[in-house]
Amino acid sequence: MPITQHEESGFFNVELEDRTVQVPRFCPHRGGRLDHGQVNYSRQTLSCPLHRSVFSLQDGRQLSGPPCGDLDVTPCTSVQMPLADSLEQN
């Protein structure tokens, strides 16, 4: 599955064809669980399952849906593990 879960951190990773991006777990509109949303890999967008807001995975811009603002989408340079997982491996 191309979505990596990170419960403790409030974000999750989406693996696109050429890169991986870190995305906030909750939609800024009404707190919909974006990790339960639909990723459109060809358009590189993410749809909120609650009210169907659509966000660009390239820059976080809101493309459609109820006005709520953009997402803080961050490119990942390496795999980021939750703190609890990284502590267990040491």
mmCIF file of C-alpha atoms in Angstrom:
data_model
loop_
_atom_site.group_PDB
_atom_site.id
_atom_site.type_symbol
_atom_site.label_atom_id
_atom_site.label_comp_id
_atom_site.label_asym_id
_atom_site.label_seq_id
_atom_site.Cartn_x
_atom_site.Cartn_y
_atom_site.Cartn_z
ATOM 1 C CA MET A 1 0.000 0.000 0.000
ATOM 2 C CA PRO A 2 1.518 3.355 -0.967
ATOM 3 C CA ILE A 3 0.286 5.266 2.104
ATOM 4 C CA THR A 4 2.503 4.985 5.186
ATOM 5 C CA GLN A 5 0.794 5.520 8.547
ATOM 6 C CA HIS A 6 2.295 7.672 11.337
ATOM 7 C CA GLU A 7 -0.380 7.888 14.058
ATOM 8 C CA GLU A 8 1.729 9.659 16.696
ATOM 9 C CA SER A 9 2.871 12.480 14.434
ATOM 10 C CA GLY A 10 -0.398 13.697 12.919
ATOM 11 C CA PHE A 11 0.771 13.120 9.360
ATOM 12 C CA PHE A 12 1.124 10.354 6.815
ATOM 13 C CA ASN A 13 3.249 9.820 3.730
ATOM 14 C CA VAL A 14 1.972 9.374 0.187
ATOM 15 C CA GLU A 15 4.300 7.700 -2.288
ATOM 16 C CA LEU A 16 3.953 9.260 -5.716
ATOM 17 C CA GLU A 17 5.703 8.036 -8.849
ATOM 18 C CA ASP A 18 8.752 10.280 -8.472
ATOM 19 C CA ARG A 19 8.734 11.257 -4.780
ATOM 20 C CA THR A 20 7.130 10.854 -1.389
ATOM 21 C CA VAL A 21 5.254 13.674 0.342
ATOM 22 C CA GLN A 22 4.230 14.171 3.956
ATOM 23 C CA VAL A 23 0.588 15.220 4.378
ATOM 24 C CA PRO A 24 -1.355 16.339 7.480
ATOM 25 C CA ARG A 25 -3.664 13.600 8.748
ATOM 26 C CA PHE A 26 -6.677 15.928 9.153
ATOM 27 C CA CYS A 27 -8.429 18.232 6.673
ATOM 28 C CA PRO A 28 -8.446 21.916 7.684
ATOM 29 C CA HIS A 29 -12.182 22.186 6.865
ATOM 30 C CA ARG A 30 -13.804 19.898 9.440
ATOM 31 C CA GLY A 31 -11.022 17.552 10.490
ATOM 32 C CA GLY A 32 -11.831 14.785 8.012
ATOM 33 C CA ARG A 33 -9.308 11.935 8.085
ATOM 34 C CA LEU A 34 -7.252 12.565 4.957
ATOM 35 C CA ASP A 35 -5.511 9.217 5.407
ATOM 36 C CA HIS A 36 -8.940 7.715 4.580
ATOM 37 C CA GLY A 37 -9.263 9.934 1.510
ATOM 38 C CA GLN A 38 -8.717 9.031 -2.115
ATOM 39 C CA VAL A 39 -5.375 9.635 -3.817
ATOM 40 C CA ASN A 40 -5.492 10.285 -7.559
ATOM 41 C CA TYR A 41 -1.982 9.297 -8.606
ATOM 42 C CA SER A 42 -2.240 10.549 -12.189
ATOM 43 C CA ARG A 43 -3.375 14.039 -11.096
ATOM 44 C CA GLN A 44 -1.369 13.920 -7.853
ATOM 45 C CA THR A 45 -4.330 15.010 -5.733
ATOM 46 C CA LEU A 46 -5.928 13.937 -2.461
ATOM 47 C CA SER A 47 -9.687 14.075 -1.769
ATOM 48 C CA CYS A 48 -11.074 14.455 1.743
ATOM 49 C CA PRO A 49 -13.618 11.700 2.484
ATOM 50 C CA LEU A 50 -15.819 14.015 4.574
ATOM 51 C CA HIS A 51 -16.780 16.843 2.188
ATOM 52 C CA ARG A 52 -14.751 15.924 -0.936
ATOM 53 C CA SER A 53 -12.323 18.835 -0.807
ATOM 54 C CA VAL A 54 -9.480 18.191 -3.260
ATOM 55 C CA PHE A 55 -5.869 19.179 -2.575
ATOM 56 C CA SER A 56 -2.774 19.164 -4.763
ATOM 57 C CA LEU A 57 -0.047 16.805 -3.550
ATOM 58 C CA GLN A 58 2.481 18.951 -5.416
ATOM 59 C CA ASP A 59 2.067 22.126 -3.366
ATOM 60 C CA GLY A 60 -0.897 21.600 -1.008
ATOM 61 C CA ARG A 61 -3.244 24.063 -2.768
ATOM 62 C CA GLN A 62 -6.952 23.461 -2.292
ATOM 63 C CA LEU A 63 -8.366 22.835 -5.768
ATOM 64 C CA SER A 64 -12.068 22.357 -4.943
ATOM 65 C CA GLY A 65 -14.557 21.907 -2.130
ATOM 66 C CA PRO A 66 -15.695 24.101 0.765
ATOM 67 C CA PRO A 67 -13.183 26.930 1.358
ATOM 68 C CA CYS A 68 -10.755 25.830 4.060
ATOM 69 C CA GLY A 69 -7.237 26.735 2.970
ATOM 70 C CA ASP A 70 -4.247 24.823 1.745
ATOM 71 C CA LEU A 71 -2.444 21.811 3.211
ATOM 72 C CA ASP A 72 1.127 21.813 4.449
ATOM 73 C CA VAL A 73 2.499 19.229 1.998
ATOM 74 C CA THR A 74 6.207 18.565 2.521
ATOM 75 C CA PRO A 75 8.535 16.515 0.298
ATOM 76 C CA CYS A 76 10.185 13.651 2.186
ATOM 77 C CA THR A 77 13.895 13.135 1.735
ATOM 78 C CA SER A 78 13.973 9.845 3.631
ATOM 79 C CA VAL A 79 11.631 7.434 5.368
ATOM 80 C CA GLN A 80 10.453 9.011 8.610
ATOM 81 C CA MET A 81 9.507 6.650 11.430
ATOM 82 C CA PRO A 82 7.391 7.506 14.454
ATOM 83 C CA LEU A 83 9.505 8.148 17.543
ATOM 84 C CA ALA A 84 8.294 4.967 19.290
ATOM 85 C CA ASP A 85 9.444 2.783 16.365
ATOM 86 C CA SER A 86 12.853 4.448 16.149
ATOM 87 C CA LEU A 87 13.441 3.983 19.899
ATOM 88 C CA GLU A 88 12.608 0.274 19.767
ATOM 89 C CA GLN A 89 15.239 -0.365 17.100
ATOM 90 C CA ASN A 90 18.123 1.049 19.200
#
